[in-house]
């Protein structure tokens, strides 16, 4: 059996050398016993052709899988899991890349410590480079080791991206597991489920993953569909938490994540998006938030991370959607006027 399978969902990544840079960083890994499973998610550009060329050039190292329909990133990851042969499984986004010895070091660390998950840090970059710039820590020292209650709580609170980790195969295959399909934010939906399956977590505190910043990524382009997907991802998370005891054991963490991702982030991202704002959508968002966690504003993590400005706007929104729309627009108008005066 191979040591590692790295699954790469691909959709329309042929431009500007994005896909080649990503796959080249994987095929030239110093770890020999690994495979790259690149899943083309029914791309409409030359992505599949590029993957077939890599497959022909690196037989046994690269496997190109073509999805007959666009199932989004979660669906592509599911196809990759079905094909994966490795003892450990990693995930990489098709526009990101890694240092050449990352997976060898991660596997060595996993074997040395007995960890079933090993993570690392990343850095944000704005061009194709191997020089770390804006470093971002993905996990904490307090999460490292065998996950007792306190360490698991820390892990669930700050799980970090799945693309910065390798997972022991049994995490996905001992019990049935599937990423949600046909939606964005599928990783948010399963973060708690994965966190509850992990037994021992280790971390390499170095910026080994390069997270490329561009306007087409999920985190940089927001519309109504993505807002709805993020809300649905949190509903999926809650369904799992209710059925598997996570909500009872880690209520404060789940309450915080739901309020942050379902509500706060979605509310303000939607207000900053283009187009007319739908009053009914905003009203239902607030109502569902209060139905799910009526006392979320007393959550300690909420009060530690949400600034006073946003808290005031949230309080207004939960009282009156109409008033919120008026106040928000006035604040944005005032901000633009102040900005024009400075110019």
CSV table of C-alpha atoms in Angstrom, one decimal:
chain,number,residue,atom,x,y,z
A,1,UNK,CA,0.0,0.0,0.0
A,2,UNK,CA,1.2,3.5,-0.8
A,3,UNK,CA,2.1,5.8,2.1
A,4,UNK,CA,0.0,8.8,0.9
A,5,UNK,CA,-2.7,9.8,-1.5
A,6,UNK,CA,-3.1,13.6,-2.1
A,7,UNK,CA,-6.5,14.5,-3.6
A,8,UNK,CA,-6.8,17.6,-5.8
A,9,UNK,CA,-10.2,18.8,-6.9
A,10,UNK,CA,-9.9,20.7,-10.2
A,11,UNK,CA,-12.4,23.0,-11.9
A,12,UNK,CA,-11.4,25.4,-14.6
A,13,UNK,CA,-7.8,26.0,-13.4
A,14,UNK,CA,-6.0,25.9,-16.8
A,15,UNK,CA,-5.3,29.7,-17.0
A,16,UNK,CA,-2.1,31.5,-15.9
A,17,UNK,CA,-0.3,28.2,-15.1
A,18,UNK,CA,-2.3,27.8,-11.9
A,19,UNK,CA,-2.8,24.0,-12.3
A,20,UNK,CA,0.7,23.2,-13.5
A,21,UNK,CA,2.3,25.1,-10.6
A,22,UNK,CA,0.1,23.1,-8.1
A,23,UNK,CA,0.7,19.7,-9.6
A,24,UNK,CA,4.4,20.2,-10.2
A,25,UNK,CA,4.8,21.0,-6.5
A,26,UNK,CA,3.2,17.6,-5.8
A,27,UNK,CA,4.9,15.4,-8.4
A,28,UNK,CA,8.3,16.6,-7.2
A,29,UNK,CA,7.7,15.8,-3.6
A,30,UNK,CA,10.7,14.0,-1.9
A,31,UNK,CA,8.2,11.3,-0.6
A,32,UNK,CA,8.3,8.5,-3.2
A,33,UNK,CA,5.5,6.3,-2.0
A,34,UNK,CA,2.6,8.7,-2.8
A,35,UNK,CA,0.0,9.3,-5.5
A,36,UNK,CA,-1.7,12.5,-6.7
A,37,UNK,CA,-5.4,11.9,-7.5
A,38,UNK,CA,-6.4,14.9,-9.5
A,39,UNK,CA,-10.2,15.0,-10.0
A,40,UNK,CA,-11.5,17.1,-12.8
A,41,UNK,CA,-14.9,18.3,-11.8
A,42,UNK,CA,-16.3,18.6,-15.4
A,43,UNK,CA,-14.2,21.6,-16.3
A,44,UNK,CA,-15.1,23.6,-19.4
A,45,UNK,CA,-11.5,24.7,-20.1
A,46,UNK,CA,-8.3,22.7,-20.7
A,47,UNK,CA,-7.9,21.4,-17.1
A,48,UNK,CA,-8.6,17.8,-18.0
A,49,UNK,CA,-6.1,17.8,-20.9
A,50,UNK,CA,-3.4,19.2,-18.6
A,51,UNK,CA,-4.1,16.5,-16.1
A,52,UNK,CA,-4.0,13.8,-18.7
A,53,UNK,CA,-0.6,15.1,-19.8
A,54,UNK,CA,0.7,14.9,-16.2
A,55,UNK,CA,-0.7,11.4,-15.9
A,56,UNK,CA,1.1,10.3,-19.1
A,57,UNK,CA,4.4,11.9,-18.0
A,58,UNK,CA,4.2,10.5,-14.4
A,59,UNK,CA,2.5,7.1,-14.6
A,60,UNK,CA,1.7,5.7,-11.2
A,61,UNK,CA,2.5,9.1,-9.6
A,62,UNK,CA,-0.5,11.1,-11.1
A,63,UNK,CA,-4.0,9.7,-11.6
A,64,UNK,CA,-6.5,11.8,-13.5
A,65,UNK,CA,-10.1,11.2,-12.6
A,66,UNK,CA,-12.8,12.8,-14.7
A,67,UNK,CA,-16.2,13.5,-13.1
A,68,UNK,CA,-19.1,13.3,-15.6
A,69,UNK,CA,-20.8,16.1,-13.9
A,70,UNK,CA,-19.9,19.1,-11.8
A,71,UNK,CA,-20.3,18.0,-8.2
A,72,UNK,CA,-18.3,20.9,-6.7
A,73,UNK,CA,-15.3,20.4,-4.4
A,74,UNK,CA,-17.0,18.1,-2.0
A,75,UNK,CA,-18.1,15.8,-4.8
A,76,UNK,CA,-14.6,15.8,-6.3
A,77,UNK,CA,-13.1,14.9,-3.0
A,78,UNK,CA,-15.5,12.0,-2.6
A,79,UNK,CA,-14.4,10.7,-6.0
A,80,UNK,CA,-10.8,11.0,-4.9
A,81,UNK,CA,-11.5,9.1,-1.6
A,82,UNK,CA,-13.0,6.3,-3.6
A,83,UNK,CA,-9.8,6.0,-5.6
A,84,UNK,CA,-7.3,6.6,-2.8
A,85,UNK,CA,-4.9,3.8,-2.0
A,86,UNK,CA,-2.7,5.5,0.6
A,87,UNK,CA,-2.3,4.8,4.3
A,88,UNK,CA,-2.7,8.6,4.8
A,89,UNK,CA,-4.8,11.0,2.8
A,90,UNK,CA,-4.1,14.7,2.1
A,91,UNK,CA,-6.1,17.3,0.2
A,92,UNK,CA,-4.8,20.2,-1.9
A,93,UNK,CA,-6.6,23.0,-3.7
A,94,UNK,CA,-5.7,23.2,-7.4
A,95,UNK,CA,-4.5,26.8,-7.1
A,96,UNK,CA,-2.2,26.3,-4.1
A,97,UNK,CA,1.2,24.6,-3.7
A,98,UNK,CA,3.5,23.1,-1.1
A,99,UNK,CA,7.3,22.9,-0.3
A,100,UNK,CA,9.0,19.9,-1.9
A,101,UNK,CA,9.7,17.9,1.3
A,102,UNK,CA,6.4,18.6,3.1
A,103,UNK,CA,4.7,15.2,2.9
A,104,UNK,CA,7.9,13.3,3.7
A,105,UNK,CA,8.3,15.3,6.9
A,106,UNK,CA,4.6,14.9,7.8
A,107,UNK,CA,4.7,11.2,7.3
A,108,UNK,CA,7.9,10.8,9.4
A,109,UNK,CA,6.3,12.9,12.2
A,110,UNK,CA,3.1,10.8,12.1
A,111,UNK,CA,5.1,7.6,12.4
A,112,UNK,CA,7.4,8.9,15.1
A,113,UNK,CA,4.5,10.2,17.3
A,114,UNK,CA,1.7,7.8,16.4
A,115,UNK,CA,-0.6,10.7,15.3
A,116,UNK,CA,-3.5,9.9,13.0
A,117,UNK,CA,-3.5,13.6,11.8
A,118,UNK,CA,-0.6,15.9,11.2
A,119,UNK,CA,-1.1,19.5,10.2
A,120,UNK,CA,1.2,22.4,9.2
A,121,UNK,CA,0.9,26.2,8.7
A,122,UNK,CA,0.5,28.2,5.5
A,123,UNK,CA,1.2,31.6,4.1
A,124,UNK,CA,-0.8,33.8,1.8
A,125,UNK,CA,0.9,34.7,-1.5
A,126,UNK,CA,-0.1,36.9,-4.4
A,127,UNK,CA,2.2,35.4,-7.0
A,128,UNK,CA,3.8,32.1,-7.8
A,129,UNK,CA,6.7,32.0,-5.4
A,130,UNK,CA,8.3,29.6,-2.9
A,131,UNK,CA,9.2,32.5,-0.6
A,132,UNK,CA,6.8,32.7,2.5
A,133,UNK,CA,5.2,36.1,2.9
A,134,UNK,CA,2.1,36.5,5.0
A,135,UNK,CA,2.4,33.6,7.4
A,136,UNK,CA,-0.8,32.2,9.0
A,137,UNK,CA,-0.8,29.7,11.9
A,138,UNK,CA,-3.4,27.0,11.2
A,139,UNK,CA,-3.3,25.2,14.6
A,140,UNK,CA,-2.2,25.7,18.2
A,141,UNK,CA,0.3,24.0,20.5
A,142,UNK,CA,-2.6,23.4,23.0
A,143,UNK,CA,-4.2,21.0,20.4
A,144,UNK,CA,-1.1,18.8,20.0
A,145,UNK,CA,-1.1,15.3,21.5
A,146,UNK,CA,-3.8,12.7,22.3
A,147,UNK,CA,-7.1,14.5,22.2
A,148,UNK,CA,-8.6,14.4,25.7
A,149,UNK,CA,-11.7,16.6,26.3
A,150,UNK,CA,-9.8,19.9,26.6
A,151,UNK,CA,-7.5,19.3,23.6
A,152,UNK,CA,-10.5,18.2,21.5
A,153,UNK,CA,-12.3,21.3,22.5
A,154,UNK,CA,-9.3,23.4,21.4
A,155,UNK,CA,-9.2,21.5,18.1
A,156,UNK,CA,-12.9,21.9,17.4
A,157,UNK,CA,-12.6,25.6,18.2
A,158,UNK,CA,-9.7,26.1,15.7
A,159,UNK,CA,-9.6,23.1,13.3
A,160,UNK,CA,-7.7,24.9,10.5
A,161,UNK,CA,-8.0,24.1,6.8
A,162,UNK,CA,-8.0,20.4,5.7
A,163,UNK,CA,-5.6,21.3,2.9
A,164,UNK,CA,-2.8,21.8,5.5
A,165,UNK,CA,-3.2,18.2,7.0
A,166,UNK,CA,-2.7,14.6,6.3
A,167,UNK,CA,-5.2,12.1,7.8
A,168,UNK,CA,-4.9,8.4,8.6
A,169,UNK,CA,-7.0,6.4,6.2
A,170,UNK,CA,-9.2,5.0,8.9
A,171,UNK,CA,-10.6,8.4,9.8
A,172,UNK,CA,-12.5,8.3,6.5
A,173,UNK,CA,-13.1,4.6,6.1
A,174,UNK,CA,-13.7,3.1,9.6
A,175,UNK,CA,-17.1,4.8,9.5
A,176,UNK,CA,-18.9,6.0,6.5
A,177,UNK,CA,-17.9,9.5,5.5
A,178,UNK,CA,-18.8,11.8,2.7
A,179,UNK,CA,-18.2,15.5,2.0
A,180,UNK,CA,-21.4,17.4,1.1
A,181,UNK,CA,-21.7,17.8,-2.7
A,182,UNK,CA,-23.0,20.6,-5.0
A,183,UNK,CA,-22.2,23.3,-2.6
A,184,UNK,CA,-19.4,25.6,-1.3
A,185,UNK,CA,-18.0,25.5,2.3
A,186,UNK,CA,-18.2,21.7,2.4
A,187,UNK,CA,-15.1,21.7,4.7
A,188,UNK,CA,-17.0,23.8,7.3
A,189,UNK,CA,-19.8,21.3,7.2
A,190,UNK,CA,-17.6,18.4,8.2
A,191,UNK,CA,-15.1,20.1,10.5
A,192,UNK,CA,-16.7,18.9,13.7
A,193,UNK,CA,-17.2,15.4,12.4
A,194,UNK,CA,-13.6,15.1,11.5
A,195,UNK,CA,-12.6,16.7,14.8
A,196,UNK,CA,-14.6,14.1,16.7
A,197,UNK,CA,-12.9,11.2,14.7
A,198,UNK,CA,-9.3,12.3,15.4
A,199,UNK,CA,-7.5,10.6,18.2
A,200,UNK,CA,-4.0,12.2,18.1
A,201,UNK,CA,-3.0,15.4,16.5
A,202,UNK,CA,0.5,16.7,15.7
A,203,UNK,CA,1.6,19.9,14.1
A,204,UNK,CA,4.6,21.2,12.1
A,205,UNK,CA,4.7,24.9,12.9
A,206,UNK,CA,6.2,26.1,9.6
A,207,UNK,CA,4.6,27.8,6.5
A,208,UNK,CA,4.7,24.8,4.2
A,209,UNK,CA,1.5,25.4,2.2
A,210,UNK,CA,1.2,28.4,-0.1
A,211,UNK,CA,-2.4,29.8,-0.2
A,212,UNK,CA,-2.7,31.7,-3.5
A,213,UNK,CA,-4.9,34.8,-3.3
A,214,UNK,CA,-7.1,35.7,-6.3
A,215,UNK,CA,-10.6,37.0,-6.8
A,216,UNK,CA,-12.1,33.8,-8.2
A,217,UNK,CA,-11.6,31.7,-5.1
A,218,UNK,CA,-14.6,30.8,-2.8
A,219,UNK,CA,-13.4,33.0,0.0
A,220,UNK,CA,-13.0,36.1,-2.3
A,221,UNK,CA,-16.2,36.1,-4.3
A,222,UNK,CA,-19.5,36.2,-2.4
A,223,UNK,CA,-23.0,36.0,-3.9
A,224,UNK,CA,-26.4,34.8,-2.6
A,225,UNK,CA,-25.7,31.1,-3.5
A,226,UNK,CA,-22.5,31.1,-1.5
A,227,UNK,CA,-24.2,32.7,1.4
A,228,UNK,CA,-26.9,30.0,1.3
A,229,UNK,CA,-24.2,27.3,1.0
A,230,UNK,CA,-22.4,28.6,4.1
A,231,UNK,CA,-25.7,28.5,6.0
A,232,UNK,CA,-26.5,25.0,4.8
A,233,UNK,CA,-23.0,23.9,5.8
A,234,UNK,CA,-23.7,24.9,9.4
A,235,UNK,CA,-27.0,23.1,9.3
A,236,UNK,CA,-25.2,19.9,8.3
A,237,UNK,CA,-22.7,20.5,11.0
A,238,UNK,CA,-25.5,20.9,13.6
A,239,UNK,CA,-27.3,17.7,12.4
A,240,UNK,CA,-24.1,15.7,13.0
A,241,UNK,CA,-23.4,17.4,16.3
A,242,UNK,CA,-26.9,16.6,17.6
A,243,UNK,CA,-26.8,13.0,16.5
A,244,UNK,CA,-23.3,12.2,17.8
A,245,UNK,CA,-23.2,13.9,21.2
A,246,UNK,CA,-20.9,16.7,20.1
A,247,UNK,CA,-23.5,19.4,20.8
A,248,UNK,CA,-24.0,18.2,24.3
A,249,UNK,CA,-20.3,17.9,25.1
A,250,UNK,CA,-19.1,21.1,23.2
A,251,UNK,CA,-22.2,23.3,23.1
A,252,UNK,CA,-20.3,26.6,23.6
A,253,UNK,CA,-17.9,25.8,20.7
A,254,UNK,CA,-20.8,24.7,18.4
A,255,UNK,CA,-22.8,27.8,19.3
A,256,UNK,CA,-19.9,30.0,18.5
A,257,UNK,CA,-19.2,28.4,15.1
A,258,UNK,CA,-22.9,28.5,14.1
A,259,UNK,CA,-23.2,32.2,15.1
A,260,UNK,CA,-20.0,33.0,13.4
A,261,UNK,CA,-20.4,31.2,10.1
A,262,UNK,CA,-24.1,30.8,9.6
A,263,UNK,CA,-24.9,34.2,10.9
A,264,UNK,CA,-22.2,36.9,11.4
A,265,UNK,CA,-19.9,36.2,8.5
A,266,UNK,CA,-22.8,35.5,6.1
A,267,UNK,CA,-24.7,38.6,7.2
A,268,UNK,CA,-21.8,41.0,6.6
A,269,UNK,CA,-20.5,39.3,3.5
A,270,UNK,CA,-24.0,39.5,2.0
A,271,UNK,CA,-24.3,43.2,2.8
A,272,UNK,CA,-21.0,43.8,1.1
A,273,UNK,CA,-21.9,41.8,-2.0
A,274,UNK,CA,-23.3,43.4,-5.1
A,275,UNK,CA,-27.0,43.8,-6.0
A,276,UNK,CA,-30.2,44.5,-4.2
A,277,UNK,CA,-30.5,43.1,-0.7
A,278,UNK,CA,-33.5,40.7,-0.1
A,279,UNK,CA,-35.3,41.7,3.1
A,280,UNK,CA,-36.9,38.2,3.5
A,281,UNK,CA,-33.5,36.5,3.3
A,282,UNK,CA,-32.1,38.7,6.0
A,283,UNK,CA,-35.1,38.4,8.2
A,284,UNK,CA,-35.1,34.6,8.0
A,285,UNK,CA,-31.4,34.4,8.7
A,286,UNK,CA,-31.9,36.3,12.0
A,287,UNK,CA,-34.9,34.2,12.9
A,288,UNK,CA,-33.1,30.9,12.4
A,289,UNK,CA,-30.1,32.1,14.3
A,290,UNK,CA,-32.3,32.9,17.4
A,291,UNK,CA,-34.3,29.6,17.0
A,292,UNK,CA,-31.1,27.6,17.0
A,293,UNK,CA,-29.2,29.4,19.7
A,294,UNK,CA,-31.3,32.1,21.3
A,295,UNK,CA,-28.6,33.2,23.8
A,296,UNK,CA,-25.6,33.2,21.4
A,297,UNK,CA,-24.8,36.8,22.3
A,298,UNK,CA,-23.8,35.6,25.8
A,299,UNK,CA,-21.3,33.1,24.3
A,300,UNK,CA,-17.8,34.0,25.6
A,301,UNK,CA,-16.1,33.2,22.3
A,302,UNK,CA,-18.6,35.5,20.5
A,303,UNK,CA,-17.8,38.4,22.9
A,304,UNK,CA,-14.1,37.8,22.5
A,305,UNK,CA,-14.0,37.9,18.7
A,306,UNK,CA,-16.9,40.1,17.6
A,307,UNK,CA,-16.1,43.8,17.9
A,308,UNK,CA,-18.5,46.4,19.3
A,309,UNK,CA,-19.4,47.9,15.9
A,310,UNK,CA,-20.6,44.5,14.6
A,311,UNK,CA,-22.3,43.6,17.8
A,312,UNK,CA,-24.3,46.8,17.6
A,313,UNK,CA,-25.4,46.1,14.0
A,314,UNK,CA,-26.3,42.5,14.9
A,315,UNK,CA,-28.4,43.7,17.8
A,316,UNK,CA,-30.2,46.1,15.5
A,317,UNK,CA,-30.7,43.4,12.9
A,318,UNK,CA,-32.2,41.0,15.4
A,319,UNK,CA,-34.7,43.7,16.5
A,320,UNK,CA,-35.7,45.0,13.1
A,321,UNK,CA,-34.5,44.0,9.6
A,322,UNK,CA,-35.8,47.2,8.1
A,323,UNK,CA,-33.9,49.3,10.7
A,324,UNK,CA,-30.8,47.3,10.1
A,325,UNK,CA,-30.9,48.0,6.4
A,326,UNK,CA,-31.4,51.7,6.9
A,327,UNK,CA,-28.6,52.0,9.6
A,328,UNK,CA,-26.2,49.8,7.6
A,329,UNK,CA,-26.6,51.9,4.4
A,330,UNK,CA,-26.2,55.1,6.4
A,331,UNK,CA,-23.0,53.9,8.0
A,332,UNK,CA,-21.6,52.8,4.6
A,333,UNK,CA,-22.5,56.2,3.1
A,334,UNK,CA,-20.8,58.0,6.0
A,335,UNK,CA,-17.7,55.8,5.5
A,336,UNK,CA,-17.5,56.7,1.8
A,337,UNK,CA,-17.9,60.4,2.5
A,338,UNK,CA,-15.1,60.3,5.1
A,339,UNK,CA,-12.9,58.4,2.6
A,340,UNK,CA,-13.6,61.0,-0.1
A,341,UNK,CA,-12.7,63.8,2.2
A,342,UNK,CA,-9.3,62.2,3.0
A,343,UNK,CA,-8.6,62.1,-0.7
